Structure formats: C-alpha cells, structure tokens
Coordinates of C-alpha atoms in Angstrom, one line a residue:
Chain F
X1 CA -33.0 -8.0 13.0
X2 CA -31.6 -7.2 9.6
X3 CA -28.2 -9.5 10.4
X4 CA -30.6 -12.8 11.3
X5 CA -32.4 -12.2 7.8
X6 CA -29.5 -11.6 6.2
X7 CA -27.6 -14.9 7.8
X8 CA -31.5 -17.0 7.6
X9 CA -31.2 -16.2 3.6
X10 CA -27.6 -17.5 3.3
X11 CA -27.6 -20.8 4.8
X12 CA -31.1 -21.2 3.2
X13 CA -28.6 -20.6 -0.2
X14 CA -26.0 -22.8 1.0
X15 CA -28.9 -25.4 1.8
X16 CA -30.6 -25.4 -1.7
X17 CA -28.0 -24.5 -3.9
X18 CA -25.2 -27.0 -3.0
X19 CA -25.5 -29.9 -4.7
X20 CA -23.0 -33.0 -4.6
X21 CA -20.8 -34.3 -6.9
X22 CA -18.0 -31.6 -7.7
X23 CA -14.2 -30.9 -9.1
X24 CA -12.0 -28.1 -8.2
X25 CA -13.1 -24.4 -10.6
X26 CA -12.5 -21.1 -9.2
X27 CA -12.2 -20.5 -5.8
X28 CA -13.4 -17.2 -5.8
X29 CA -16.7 -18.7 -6.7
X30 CA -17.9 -18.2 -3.5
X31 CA -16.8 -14.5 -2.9
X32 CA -19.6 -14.2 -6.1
X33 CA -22.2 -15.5 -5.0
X34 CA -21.8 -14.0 -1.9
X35 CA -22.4 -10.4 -3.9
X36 CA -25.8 -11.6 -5.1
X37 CA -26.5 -11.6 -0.8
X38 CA -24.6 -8.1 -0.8
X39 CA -26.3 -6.5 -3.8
X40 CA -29.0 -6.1 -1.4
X41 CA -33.0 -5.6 -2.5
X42 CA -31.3 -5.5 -6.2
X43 CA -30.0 -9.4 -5.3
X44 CA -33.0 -10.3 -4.3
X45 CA -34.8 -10.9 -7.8
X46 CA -31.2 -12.6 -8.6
X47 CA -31.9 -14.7 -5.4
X48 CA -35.3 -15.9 -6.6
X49 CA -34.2 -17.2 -10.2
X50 CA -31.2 -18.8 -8.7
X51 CA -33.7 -20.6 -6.1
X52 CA -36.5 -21.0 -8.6
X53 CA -34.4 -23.8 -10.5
X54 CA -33.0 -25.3 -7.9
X55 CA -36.2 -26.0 -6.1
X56 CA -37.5 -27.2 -9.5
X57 CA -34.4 -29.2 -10.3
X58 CA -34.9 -31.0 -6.6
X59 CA -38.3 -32.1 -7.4
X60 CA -37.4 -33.7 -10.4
X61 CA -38.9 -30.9 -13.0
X62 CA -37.1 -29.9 -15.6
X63 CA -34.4 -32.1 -14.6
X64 CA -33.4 -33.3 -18.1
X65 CA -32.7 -29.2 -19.6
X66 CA -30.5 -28.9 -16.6
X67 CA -28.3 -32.0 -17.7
X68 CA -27.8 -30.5 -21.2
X69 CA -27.3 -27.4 -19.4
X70 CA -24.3 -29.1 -17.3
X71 CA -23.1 -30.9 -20.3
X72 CA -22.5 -28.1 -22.1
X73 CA -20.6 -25.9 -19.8
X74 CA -18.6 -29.3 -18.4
Chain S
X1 CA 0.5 -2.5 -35.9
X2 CA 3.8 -3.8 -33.7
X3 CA 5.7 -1.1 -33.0
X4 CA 9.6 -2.1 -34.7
X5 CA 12.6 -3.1 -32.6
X6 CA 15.5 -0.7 -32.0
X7 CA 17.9 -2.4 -30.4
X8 CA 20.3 0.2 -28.9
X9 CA 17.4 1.9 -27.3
X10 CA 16.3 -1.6 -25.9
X11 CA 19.5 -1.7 -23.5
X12 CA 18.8 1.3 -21.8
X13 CA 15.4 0.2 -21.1
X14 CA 15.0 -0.9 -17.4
X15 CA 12.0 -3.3 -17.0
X16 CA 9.7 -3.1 -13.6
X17 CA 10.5 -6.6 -12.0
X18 CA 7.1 -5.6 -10.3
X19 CA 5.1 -5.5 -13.4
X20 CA 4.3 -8.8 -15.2
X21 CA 0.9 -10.3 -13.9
X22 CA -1.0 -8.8 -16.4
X23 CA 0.3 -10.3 -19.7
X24 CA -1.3 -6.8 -21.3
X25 CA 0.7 -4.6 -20.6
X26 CA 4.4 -3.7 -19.2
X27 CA 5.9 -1.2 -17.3
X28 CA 9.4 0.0 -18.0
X29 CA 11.8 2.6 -17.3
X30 CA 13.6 4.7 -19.8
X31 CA 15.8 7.7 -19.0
X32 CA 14.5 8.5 -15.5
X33 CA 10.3 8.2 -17.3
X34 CA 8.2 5.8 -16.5
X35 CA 6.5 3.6 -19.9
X36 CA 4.0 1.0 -19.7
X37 CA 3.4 -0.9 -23.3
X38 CA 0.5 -1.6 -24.2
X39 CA -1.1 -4.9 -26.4
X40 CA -3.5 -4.2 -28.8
X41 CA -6.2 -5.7 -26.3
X42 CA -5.1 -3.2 -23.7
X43 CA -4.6 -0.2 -26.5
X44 CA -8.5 -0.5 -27.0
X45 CA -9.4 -0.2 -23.6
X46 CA -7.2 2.7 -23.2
X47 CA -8.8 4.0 -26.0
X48 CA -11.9 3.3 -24.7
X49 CA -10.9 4.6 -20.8
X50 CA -10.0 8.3 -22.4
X51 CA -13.8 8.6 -24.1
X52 CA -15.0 8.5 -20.4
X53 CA -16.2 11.7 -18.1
X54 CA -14.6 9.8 -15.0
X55 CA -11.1 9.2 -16.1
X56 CA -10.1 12.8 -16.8
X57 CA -12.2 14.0 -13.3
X58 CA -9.8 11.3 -11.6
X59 CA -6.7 12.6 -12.9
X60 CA -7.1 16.3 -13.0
X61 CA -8.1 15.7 -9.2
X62 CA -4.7 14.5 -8.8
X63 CA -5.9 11.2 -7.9
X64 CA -5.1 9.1 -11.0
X65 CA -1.8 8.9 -12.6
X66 CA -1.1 11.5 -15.1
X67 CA -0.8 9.4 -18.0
X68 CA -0.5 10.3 -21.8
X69 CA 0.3 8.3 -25.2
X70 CA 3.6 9.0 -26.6
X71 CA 3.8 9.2 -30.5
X72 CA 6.2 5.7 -30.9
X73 CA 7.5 6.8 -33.2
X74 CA 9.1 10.3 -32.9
X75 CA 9.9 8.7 -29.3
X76 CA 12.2 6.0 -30.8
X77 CA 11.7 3.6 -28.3
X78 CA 11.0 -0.4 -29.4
X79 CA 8.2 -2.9 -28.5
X80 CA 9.9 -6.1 -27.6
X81 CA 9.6 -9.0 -29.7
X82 CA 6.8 -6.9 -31.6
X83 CA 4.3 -8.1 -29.0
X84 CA 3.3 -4.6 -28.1
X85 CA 1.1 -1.7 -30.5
X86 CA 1.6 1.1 -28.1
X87 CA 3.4 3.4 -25.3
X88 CA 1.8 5.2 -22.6
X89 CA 3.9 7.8 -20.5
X90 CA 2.8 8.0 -16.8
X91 CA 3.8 10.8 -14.4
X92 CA 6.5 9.3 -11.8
X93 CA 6.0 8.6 -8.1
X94 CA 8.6 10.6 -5.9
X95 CA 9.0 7.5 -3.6
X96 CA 7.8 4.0 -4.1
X97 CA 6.2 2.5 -0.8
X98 CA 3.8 -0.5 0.4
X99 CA 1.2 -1.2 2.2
X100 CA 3.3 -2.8 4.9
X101 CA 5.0 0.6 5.6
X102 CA 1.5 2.5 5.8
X103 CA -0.4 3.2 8.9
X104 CA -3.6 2.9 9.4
X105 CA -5.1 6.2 8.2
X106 CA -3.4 5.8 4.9
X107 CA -4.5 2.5 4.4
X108 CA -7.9 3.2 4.9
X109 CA -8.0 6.1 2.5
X110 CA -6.0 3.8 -0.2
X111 CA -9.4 1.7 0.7
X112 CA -11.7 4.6 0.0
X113 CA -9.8 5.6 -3.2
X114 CA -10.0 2.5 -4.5
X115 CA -14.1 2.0 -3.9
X116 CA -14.4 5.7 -5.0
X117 CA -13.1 4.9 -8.4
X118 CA -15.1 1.7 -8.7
X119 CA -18.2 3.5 -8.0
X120 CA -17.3 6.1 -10.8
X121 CA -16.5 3.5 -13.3
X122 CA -19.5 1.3 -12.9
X123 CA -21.6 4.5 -13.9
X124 CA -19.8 4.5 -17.3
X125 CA -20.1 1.0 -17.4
X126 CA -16.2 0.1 -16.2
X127 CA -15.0 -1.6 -13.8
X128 CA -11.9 -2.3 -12.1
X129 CA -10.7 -5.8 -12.3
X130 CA -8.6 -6.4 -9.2
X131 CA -8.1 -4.4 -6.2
X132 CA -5.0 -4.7 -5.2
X133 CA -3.3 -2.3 -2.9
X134 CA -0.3 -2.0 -4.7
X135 CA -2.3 0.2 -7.3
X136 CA -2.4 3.1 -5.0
X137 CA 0.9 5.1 -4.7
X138 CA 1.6 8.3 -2.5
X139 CA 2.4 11.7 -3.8
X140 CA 3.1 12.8 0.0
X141 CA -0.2 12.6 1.6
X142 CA -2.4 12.2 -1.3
X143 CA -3.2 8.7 -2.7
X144 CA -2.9 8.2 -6.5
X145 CA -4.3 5.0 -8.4
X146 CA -1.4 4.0 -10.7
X147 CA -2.6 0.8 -12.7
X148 CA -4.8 2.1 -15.1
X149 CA -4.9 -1.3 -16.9
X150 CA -7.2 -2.1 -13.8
X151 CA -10.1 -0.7 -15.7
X152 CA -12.1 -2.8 -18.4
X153 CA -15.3 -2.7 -20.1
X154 CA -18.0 -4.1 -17.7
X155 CA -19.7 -7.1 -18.8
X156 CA -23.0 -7.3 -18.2
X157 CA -24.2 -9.4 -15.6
X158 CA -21.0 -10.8 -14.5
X159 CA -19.9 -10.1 -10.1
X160 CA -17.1 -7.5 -9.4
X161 CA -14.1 -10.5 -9.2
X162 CA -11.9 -7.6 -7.4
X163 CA -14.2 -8.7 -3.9
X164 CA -12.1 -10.4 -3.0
X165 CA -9.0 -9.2 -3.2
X166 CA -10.4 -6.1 -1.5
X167 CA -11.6 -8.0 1.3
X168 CA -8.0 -9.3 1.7
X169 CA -5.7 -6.6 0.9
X170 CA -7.9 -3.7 2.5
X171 CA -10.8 -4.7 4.4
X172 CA -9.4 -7.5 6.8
X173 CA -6.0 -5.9 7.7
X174 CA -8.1 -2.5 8.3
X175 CA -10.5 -4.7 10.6
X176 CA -7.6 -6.1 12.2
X177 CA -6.6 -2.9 13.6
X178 CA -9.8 -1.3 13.8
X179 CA -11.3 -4.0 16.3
X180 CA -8.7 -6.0 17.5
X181 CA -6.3 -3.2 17.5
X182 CA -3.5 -5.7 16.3
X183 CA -1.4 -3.7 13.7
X184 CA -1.6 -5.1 10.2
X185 CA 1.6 -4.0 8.8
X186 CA 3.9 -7.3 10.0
X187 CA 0.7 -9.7 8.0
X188 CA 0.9 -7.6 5.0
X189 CA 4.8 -8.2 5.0
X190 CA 5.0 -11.4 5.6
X191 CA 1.5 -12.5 3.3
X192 CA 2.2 -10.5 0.2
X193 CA -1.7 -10.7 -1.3
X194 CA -3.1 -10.2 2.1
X195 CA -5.0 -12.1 5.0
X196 CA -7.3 -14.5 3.9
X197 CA -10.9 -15.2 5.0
X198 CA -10.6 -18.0 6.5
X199 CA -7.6 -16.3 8.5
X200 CA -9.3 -13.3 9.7
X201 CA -12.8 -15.6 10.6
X202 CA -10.2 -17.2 12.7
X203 CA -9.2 -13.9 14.1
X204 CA -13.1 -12.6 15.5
X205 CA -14.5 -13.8 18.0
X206 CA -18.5 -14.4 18.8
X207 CA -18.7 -10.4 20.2
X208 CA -17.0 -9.6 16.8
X209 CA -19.9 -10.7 14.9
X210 CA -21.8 -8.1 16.0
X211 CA -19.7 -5.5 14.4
X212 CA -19.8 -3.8 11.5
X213 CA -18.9 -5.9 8.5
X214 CA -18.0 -8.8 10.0
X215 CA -21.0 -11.5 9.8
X216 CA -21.0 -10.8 5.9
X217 CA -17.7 -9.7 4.2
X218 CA -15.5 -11.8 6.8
X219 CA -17.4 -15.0 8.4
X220 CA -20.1 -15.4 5.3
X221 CA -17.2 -14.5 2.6
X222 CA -15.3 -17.9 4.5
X223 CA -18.4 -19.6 4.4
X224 CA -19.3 -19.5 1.1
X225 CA -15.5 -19.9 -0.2
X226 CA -15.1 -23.5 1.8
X227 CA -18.7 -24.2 0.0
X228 CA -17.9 -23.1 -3.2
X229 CA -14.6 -24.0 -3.4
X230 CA -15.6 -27.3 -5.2
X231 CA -18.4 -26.2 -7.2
X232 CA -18.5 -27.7 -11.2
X233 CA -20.9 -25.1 -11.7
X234 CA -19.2 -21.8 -13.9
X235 CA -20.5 -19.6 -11.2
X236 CA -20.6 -16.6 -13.4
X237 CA -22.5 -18.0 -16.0
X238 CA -25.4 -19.1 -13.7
X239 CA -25.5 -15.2 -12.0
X240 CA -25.3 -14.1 -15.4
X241 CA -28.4 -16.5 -16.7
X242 CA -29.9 -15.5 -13.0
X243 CA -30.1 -11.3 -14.0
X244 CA -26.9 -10.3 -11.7
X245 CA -26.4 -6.9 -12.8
X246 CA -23.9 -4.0 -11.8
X247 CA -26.7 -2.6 -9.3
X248 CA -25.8 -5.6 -7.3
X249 CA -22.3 -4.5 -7.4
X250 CA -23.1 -0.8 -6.6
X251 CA -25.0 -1.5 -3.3
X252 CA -22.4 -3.4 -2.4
X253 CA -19.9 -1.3 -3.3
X254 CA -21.6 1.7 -1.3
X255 CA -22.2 -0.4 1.7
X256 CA -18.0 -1.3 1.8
X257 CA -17.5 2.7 1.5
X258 CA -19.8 3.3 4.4
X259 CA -18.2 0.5 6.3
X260 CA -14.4 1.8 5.5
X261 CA -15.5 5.2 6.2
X262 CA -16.6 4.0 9.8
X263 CA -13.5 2.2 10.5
X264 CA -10.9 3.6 12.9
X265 CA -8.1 3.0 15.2
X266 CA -8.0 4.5 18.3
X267 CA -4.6 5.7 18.7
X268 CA -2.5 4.8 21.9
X269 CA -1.1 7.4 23.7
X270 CA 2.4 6.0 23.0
X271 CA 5.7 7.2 24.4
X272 CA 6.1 9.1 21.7
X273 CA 3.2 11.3 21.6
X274 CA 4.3 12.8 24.7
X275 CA 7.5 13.0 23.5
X276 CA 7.6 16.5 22.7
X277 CA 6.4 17.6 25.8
X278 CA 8.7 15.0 28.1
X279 CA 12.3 14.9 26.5
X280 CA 15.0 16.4 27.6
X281 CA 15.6 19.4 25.6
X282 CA 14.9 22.7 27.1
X283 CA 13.6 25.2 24.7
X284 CA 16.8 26.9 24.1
X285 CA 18.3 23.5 22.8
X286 CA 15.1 22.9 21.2
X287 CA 15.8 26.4 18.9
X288 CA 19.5 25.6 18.1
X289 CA 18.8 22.2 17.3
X290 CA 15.8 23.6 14.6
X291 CA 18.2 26.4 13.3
X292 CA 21.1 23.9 13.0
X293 CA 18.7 21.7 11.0
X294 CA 17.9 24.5 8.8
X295 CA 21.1 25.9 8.5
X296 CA 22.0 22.7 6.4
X297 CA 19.0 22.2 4.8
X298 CA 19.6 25.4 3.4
X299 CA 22.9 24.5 2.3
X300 CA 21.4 23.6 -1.2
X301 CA 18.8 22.5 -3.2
X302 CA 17.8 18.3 -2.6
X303 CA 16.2 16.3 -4.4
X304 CA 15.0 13.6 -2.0
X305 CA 15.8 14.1 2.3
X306 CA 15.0 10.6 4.5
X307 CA 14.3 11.7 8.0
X308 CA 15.6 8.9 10.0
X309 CA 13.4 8.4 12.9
X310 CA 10.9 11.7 12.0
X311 CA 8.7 11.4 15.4
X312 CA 6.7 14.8 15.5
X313 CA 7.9 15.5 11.8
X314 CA 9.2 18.9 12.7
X315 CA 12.4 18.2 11.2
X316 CA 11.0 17.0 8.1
X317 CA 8.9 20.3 7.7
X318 CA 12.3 21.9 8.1
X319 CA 13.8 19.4 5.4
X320 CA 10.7 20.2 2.8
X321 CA 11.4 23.8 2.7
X322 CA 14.6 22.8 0.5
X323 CA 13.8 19.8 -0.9
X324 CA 11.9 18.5 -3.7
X325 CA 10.5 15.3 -1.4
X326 CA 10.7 13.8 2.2
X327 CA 10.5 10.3 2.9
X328 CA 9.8 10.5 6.8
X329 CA 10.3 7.3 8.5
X330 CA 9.7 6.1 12.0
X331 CA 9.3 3.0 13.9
X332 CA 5.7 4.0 16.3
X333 CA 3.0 3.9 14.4
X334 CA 1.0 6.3 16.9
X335 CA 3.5 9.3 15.7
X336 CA 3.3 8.3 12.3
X337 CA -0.7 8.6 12.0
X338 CA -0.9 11.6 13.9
X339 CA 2.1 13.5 11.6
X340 CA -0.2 11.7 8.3
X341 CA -3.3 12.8 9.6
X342 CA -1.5 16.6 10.0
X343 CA -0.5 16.5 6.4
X344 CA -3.3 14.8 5.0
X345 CA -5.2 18.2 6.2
X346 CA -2.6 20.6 5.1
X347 CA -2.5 18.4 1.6
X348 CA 1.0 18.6 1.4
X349 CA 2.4 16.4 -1.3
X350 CA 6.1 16.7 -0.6
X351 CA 6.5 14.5 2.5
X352 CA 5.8 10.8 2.8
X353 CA 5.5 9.3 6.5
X354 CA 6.4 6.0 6.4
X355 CA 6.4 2.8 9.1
X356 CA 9.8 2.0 8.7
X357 CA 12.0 0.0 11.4
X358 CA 15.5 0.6 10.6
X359 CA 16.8 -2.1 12.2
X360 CA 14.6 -3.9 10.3
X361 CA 14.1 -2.1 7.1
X362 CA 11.5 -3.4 3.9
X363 CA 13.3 -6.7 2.4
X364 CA 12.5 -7.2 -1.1
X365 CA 9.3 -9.4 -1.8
X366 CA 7.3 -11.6 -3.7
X367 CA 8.5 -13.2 -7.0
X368 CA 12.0 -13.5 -6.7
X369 CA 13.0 -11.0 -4.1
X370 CA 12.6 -8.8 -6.8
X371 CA 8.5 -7.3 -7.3
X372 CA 8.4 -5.2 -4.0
X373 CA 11.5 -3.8 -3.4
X374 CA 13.9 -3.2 -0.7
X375 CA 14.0 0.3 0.7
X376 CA 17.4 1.1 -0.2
X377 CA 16.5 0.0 -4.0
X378 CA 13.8 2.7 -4.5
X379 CA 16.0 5.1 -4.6
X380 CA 18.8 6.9 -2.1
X381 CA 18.5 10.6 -0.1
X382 CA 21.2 13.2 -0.6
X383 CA 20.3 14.4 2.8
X384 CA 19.8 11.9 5.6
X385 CA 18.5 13.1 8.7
X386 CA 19.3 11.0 11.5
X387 CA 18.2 13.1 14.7
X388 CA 17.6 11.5 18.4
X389 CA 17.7 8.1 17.0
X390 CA 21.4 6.3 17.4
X391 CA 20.7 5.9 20.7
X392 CA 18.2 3.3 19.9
X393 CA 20.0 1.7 17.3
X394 CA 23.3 1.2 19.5
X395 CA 21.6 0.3 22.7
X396 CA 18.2 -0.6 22.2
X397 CA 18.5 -2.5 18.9
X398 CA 22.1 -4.0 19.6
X399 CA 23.7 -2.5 16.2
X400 CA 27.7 -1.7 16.6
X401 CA 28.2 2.1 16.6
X402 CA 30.3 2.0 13.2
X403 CA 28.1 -0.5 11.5
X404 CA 25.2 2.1 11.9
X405 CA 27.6 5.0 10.7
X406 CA 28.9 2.8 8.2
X407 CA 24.6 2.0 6.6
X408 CA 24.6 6.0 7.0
X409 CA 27.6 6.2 4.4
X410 CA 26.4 3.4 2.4
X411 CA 23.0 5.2 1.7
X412 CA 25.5 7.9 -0.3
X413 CA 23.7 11.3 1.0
X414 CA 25.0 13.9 3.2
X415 CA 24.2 14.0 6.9
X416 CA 23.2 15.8 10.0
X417 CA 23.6 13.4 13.1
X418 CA 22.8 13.7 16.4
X419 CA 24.8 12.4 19.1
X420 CA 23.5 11.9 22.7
X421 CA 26.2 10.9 25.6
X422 CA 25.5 8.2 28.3
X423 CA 24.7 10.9 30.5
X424 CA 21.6 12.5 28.8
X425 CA 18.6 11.1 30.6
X426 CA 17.0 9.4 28.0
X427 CA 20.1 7.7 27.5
X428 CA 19.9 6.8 30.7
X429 CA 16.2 5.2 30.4
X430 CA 17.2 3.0 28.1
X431 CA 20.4 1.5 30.2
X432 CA 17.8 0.7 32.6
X433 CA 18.0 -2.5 33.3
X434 CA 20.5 -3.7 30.9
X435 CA 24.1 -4.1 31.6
X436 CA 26.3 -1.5 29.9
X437 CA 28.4 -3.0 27.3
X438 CA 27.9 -0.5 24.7
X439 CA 31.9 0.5 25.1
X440 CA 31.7 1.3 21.7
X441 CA 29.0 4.1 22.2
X442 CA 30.8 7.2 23.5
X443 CA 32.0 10.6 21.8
X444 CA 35.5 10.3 20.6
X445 CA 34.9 6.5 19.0
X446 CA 31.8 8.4 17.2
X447 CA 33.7 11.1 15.5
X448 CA 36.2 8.4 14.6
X449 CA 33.6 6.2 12.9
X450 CA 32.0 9.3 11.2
X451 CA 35.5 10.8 9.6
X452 CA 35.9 7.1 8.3
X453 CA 32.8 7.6 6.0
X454 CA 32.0 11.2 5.9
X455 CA 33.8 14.9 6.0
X456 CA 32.5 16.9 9.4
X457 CA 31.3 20.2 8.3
X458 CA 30.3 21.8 11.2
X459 CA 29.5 20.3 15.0
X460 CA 27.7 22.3 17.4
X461 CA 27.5 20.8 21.1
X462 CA 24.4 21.6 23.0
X463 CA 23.5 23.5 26.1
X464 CA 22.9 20.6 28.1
X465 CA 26.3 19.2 27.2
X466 CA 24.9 15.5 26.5
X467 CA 23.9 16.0 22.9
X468 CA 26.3 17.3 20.1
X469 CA 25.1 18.0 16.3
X470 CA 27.0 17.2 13.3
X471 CA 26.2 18.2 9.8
X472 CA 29.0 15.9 7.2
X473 CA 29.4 15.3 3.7
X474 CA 29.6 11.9 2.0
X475 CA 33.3 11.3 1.2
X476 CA 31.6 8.6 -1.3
X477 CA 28.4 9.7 -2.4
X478 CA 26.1 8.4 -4.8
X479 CA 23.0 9.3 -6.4
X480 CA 20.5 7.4 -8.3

C-alpha cells in the first residue's frame, strides 16, 4: 500500500515538475529531489511548495516572477 | 598565517598519491606519522568539528581516527608553497585495505558506521559531505572513519549530496549480494566509485521490486537521475526556497540504517567451511602442525604476519599471539565472513581478514595506478605464513613452483611453508581430471627452489608422510 503511494507521488512529481527546455547542471540533481520523497511526512510540506508553483506556473499565474526568477539563477 | 617552507624537511615528506580530491586538505607521510595539512577553510572547520559532543564520543569509541593538531612550529615540518595554515596528526592504520578485499559483513558495517556518524552530526548541525567507502579503514575488526575533512557545517535547507555516493559505493554492491547473491567485490574493483543506478536497476528484476529498498533508492534514484539529468533549474536552490530541511535528511537517513541493518547474505556452505572437519589431517598432524606454527611464531617479536590462504584463521590466532598485526588473506569469501564475523564478536583489533586472491592480488587503481594501491605497496610481512595453499597455486592456478617461491622471497619476510606431495589426497582432488604436468611440483625440486631464496631452519615431515613443514629465513629481507 505504502510503495503504490509512495511510487503514485513520484511520477505525479516527475509529471508536474519537468518542464522542457534544458542544459546539462548537476547530475546528482535527481538523487536530491529524490530525498524530498525520502524525507518522509517531513517531505511532504516540501512536496506541497514545490507543487504549489508549478501548478500555478502551468496555469499561467505568476508566470512573469518565475521568469525573473530563472533569469537570475541562469 | 602560511606556515614557512623548510626545505630539507620537505624531501623526506612522502605525499598520499591517494589524497588530492579535496583541494582542502592533504595527507602526507613523515617519518613513519601520518599528517594531513590543512587550508585555512578546512582549519576552521576543524576548529569548529572539536567544539562538538559527537566528535570526541566518535573517537574515544575507537571509531574515528585519533587525530590531534601538532604545534607547526616546534614540529618543524613546512606547508608547501605556503598554501596550507595548519597540521593535523592522525593515528596510523596497521594495514591499508579496500572495499574490493572486504566481504560482505564488513562492508555492511563500513555502511552502518558511515550512517551512524551522519545521524550524529546532523544533531549538531554537521554533515558529512561524501560517502565514500574509502573513508572507513580497519583496525582488525573494528571500522574507523578516517577522513575527517568529510564533516562541514550543515547548511540549512540544502539535501545530504553524499546520497548518492552511498547508494553506489554501499548500498547497491550490499544489494547485490544480499538479493542476487552475486559477490560485489570483482564491480568494486573494476568500477572504482561504485555501481551506478542505472546499473544496478538493470540488475533487479520485477520480483526485486518488492524488496526492501529497491523501488526507491535503486529504480526511483535511476528514474529521477535520467529526468534530472538535464534540468536548468539549480535544484538546491529551489529545495532550499521550498523548506527542505535536515529532518528530511534524518528520516531518510534512519530508514537506510534500518534497511542496511536488514541486509544479509546467506552464506554458502562452501568447500571450505567443511574444511576443518573433511581434510586430511588426523588430529595428531593437526597438533604438530599448530605447535610447529607456534614454535616459529615465537621465535621473535613481529611487527606485521600475512597469513597466506588463512581458511579457519587458526593459524593467524597463533600468529597474533607474537605479533603486533595479522593481515589474514584468503580467496573463499564464505571462510572469510565466518573468521570476520568470529572476530568482530571477540573485538579483536590485531587481525585483518581480507578477500585476497593471490594469484590475482589488488593492482593499483584509480588515477594513475597510483590512489589505491597494490598489495605489496602497503607494506611487507616479516612473517609469511603460507600453510595448505601451494598446492593451489601450482596446480590449480597454473603458477611455476619457483615463481611462487621466488613472490614468497620477493615479499622480504621470513617463512613457514607447507608442502603437500602428489600423494596427499587432496592433492589428489585437484589432479582430477587434469593431466599431470606439474613435473615441477615434487619434494626435492621444492627444497631446491626454497634454498635459492631463503635459509631452512627447521623441517618437520608429518605423520602421514605427504605433508612436510618448513620454517626459513629470508636470505634478502626487507622491511618497510
């Protein structure tokens, strides 16, 4: 029971959260994220922001504070 | 402050070949001590390391490197090229040895060590920053973590980036064994930073989900890595922004302790393991062979014994009476968990049982041949025992008679050898179905080979008459 949740709230992450248009960063990026899944009940508040402004993002809210966002950091 | 340069000290100075990845710090030999240098990046977090409850606990349990500052100084010794603003001392390792000469048992406990201390730290607010299992050394069957430049300052928010490297250097190979009961020891060799995840999701099959472990750290860990492998994101500053927190790290980290600690490999009931029971020795040979053994133990005081070929380890018991350490070595890794699993409850911390095939031995590895080094590098026995084993080398594994005695000479300690004619039955078991060729394999060419390199002592022929014991000096010895 716990493993179907635990592999249902994964691929839902993979779903929402890749995006795209990419380059090459750190390949250990996904062994990190994987730790928000691994953190357990702790991740799961981590889990909600991370979803929160995607979903927003793929709506079209709040769209233009994420480009300045990725402009900054690229 | 740079520390100033004294150059006549600085040729004696030995630098580890093995120790240059982290451009804080520097290991280094100087008359028979072990040095690391330290930047002034790494000085603070030294500094910082010593103000915790944890790091003290660690080492007074034995299972952290003794380690002090020495006064620069009064010590005399240089930085080179100024880049360095202090010296740490650490105690030294008896023998040097790998992962790909550990069995199982000691693997997994290098594994718990390492989760142990990352659990510790993380209440203190440290972390360790890789988790590499060449940070955990032996002092006979007791793991010690050596690289104490591991441990930094958490920062808040950002993921453990040792994961990883756990995964591949601990967790996989363990799996390996544990549920496919394919030995890691040859992938460790050959893949110096360990099996990756898309290599060991290759390995499980759809049964092997189910099993502990393996649907997250092995087949989601692959998962995400292909995802994220192309992200333009800076994953850490998005967890960071998102509220990740060392909690996250702490349940994780408990869950891989609970999944190591459930981990194990049913050991086969090998040749070997029968071996005491099923050879053919009667007791009375049995009781001259021990008392000849300890006759030249006894002899006088050593400083490092190999026992070639260790099986039950009741010869290197007999060795560690005299000596200050044992390497045992042997090729079946069923006898060699079974005599670790023995020590590891006695806590003995002068014999180290290694997975060694001589025929074979440990090659040096990684950047130029040079970081993990060859057996024969880490340092050479005064006493090599070589019992029940040339039988295997000369027939089973091919080797020429004097070559073998000749490597015996060449490792520059004394000797007690066993010889066992054609007509011993085990002998015999191994000419089964082979043609004999081994012409080279009989007494008198033995002794011949043996006088070339060493001076026979004393030679006591066995009961049964098909196994003859020599104890010889080097006539060239050498000693590190």
């Amino acid at each position: 029971m716990r493993k179907t949740m635990i592999l249902g709230v994964s691929l839902s992450i993979l779903f929402i959260v890749i995006q795209p248009s990419y380059a090459y960063l750190d390949p250990g990026s996904g062994s990190m994220m994987l730790q928000v899944i691994l953190g357990g009940l702790a991740g799961l508040g981590v889990l909600l922001k991370i979803f929160w402004r995607r979903i927003i993002s793929f709506f079209g809210f709040g769209k233009k504070q994420e480009e300045k966002a990725e402009n900054k950091i690229s | 402050m740079p520390l100033t340069v004294n150059p006549e000290i600085l040729d004696r100075c030995l630098l580890e070949e093995g120790s240059f990845r982290d451009r804080n710090g520097r290991v280094f030999y100087f008359e028979n001590s072990v040095y690391r240098a330290l930047s002034q990046q790494a000085l603070a977090e030294w500094n910082a390391l010593q103000r915790t409850t944890f790091f003290p606990r660690f080492v007074a349990e034995g299972k952290l490197v003794r380690t002090e500052q020495v006064e620069a100084s009064s010590f005399a010794l240089s930085a080179m090229n100024n880049r360095w603003s202090a010296i740490l001392k650490h105690e030294s390792i008896p023998f040097i040895s790998y992962p790909y000469e550990w069995c199982f048992g000691m693997l997994k406990d290098a594994a718990l060590l390492q989760i142990e201390l990352l659990l510790s730290a993380l209440e203190e607010d440290f972390i360790l920053k890789d988790a590499s299992a060449f940070n955990v050394q032996w002092k006979g069957s007791m793991p010690v973590f050596i690289d104490i430049l591991s441990f930094e300052k958490h920062q808040s928010g950002e993921p453990w980036a040792g994961y990883r490297q756990f995964c591949q250097m601990f967790l996989y190979p363990l799996m390996l064994q544990a549920y496919k009961n394919v030995s890691f020891q040859s992938w460790l060799r050959g893949s110096i930073d360990g099996m990756s995840s898309p290599s060991c999701r290759q390995l499980m099959s759809l049964r092997d989900l189910l099993r502990p472990g393996v649907l997250t750290h092995v087949y989601l860990q692959s998962l995400f890595e292909s995802k994220f492998a192309k992200t333009h994101k800076d994953v850490k500053v998005n967890l960071r922004s998102a509220g990740f927190n060392k909690e996250l790290i702490k349940a994780n980290a408990r869950r891989l302790l609970k999944l190591v600690k459930g981990l194990s490999w049913a050991v086969p009931k090998s040749v070997w393991t029968d071996y005491s029971n099923n050879n053919s020795y009667n007791s009375e040979d049995q009781k001259l062979k021990m008392e000849f053994v300890h006759e030249a133990v006894q002899s006088q005081r050593w400083n490092l014994v190999w026992d070639l070929g260790c099986n039950t380890g009741v010869f290197s018991r007999i060795a560690a009476e005299n000596a200050e350490y044992v390497v045992s070595m042997d090729a079946d890794q069923a006898v060699v968990e079974r005599f670790y699993q023995e020590l590891k409850q006695e806590t003995r911390k002068t014999i180290l049982p290694l997975l060694m095939n001589l025929a074979d031995p440990s090659p040096g590895l990684g950047w130029r041949g040079m970081e993990r080094k060859s057996l024969l590098d880490r340092g050479r026995p005064e006493l090599t025992l070589c019992l029940a084993l040339i039988h295997h080398m000369v027939i089973s594994a091919n080797i020429p008679l004097r070559e073998f005695v000749s490597w015996l000479g060449s490792l520059g300690g004394s000797l007690v050898i066993e010889f066992i004619t054609k007509e011993d039955p085990m002998v015999k078991t191994l000419l089964l179905n082979k043609k004999d060729n081994y012409e080279d394999y009989e007494v008198g060419n033995f002794e011949k080979c043996l006088a070339e390199f060493f001076h026979i002592v004393r030679r006591l022929e066995l009961m049964s008459g098909t196994r003859i014991l020599y104890f010889a000096k080097n006539k060239y010895p050498s000693y590190r």
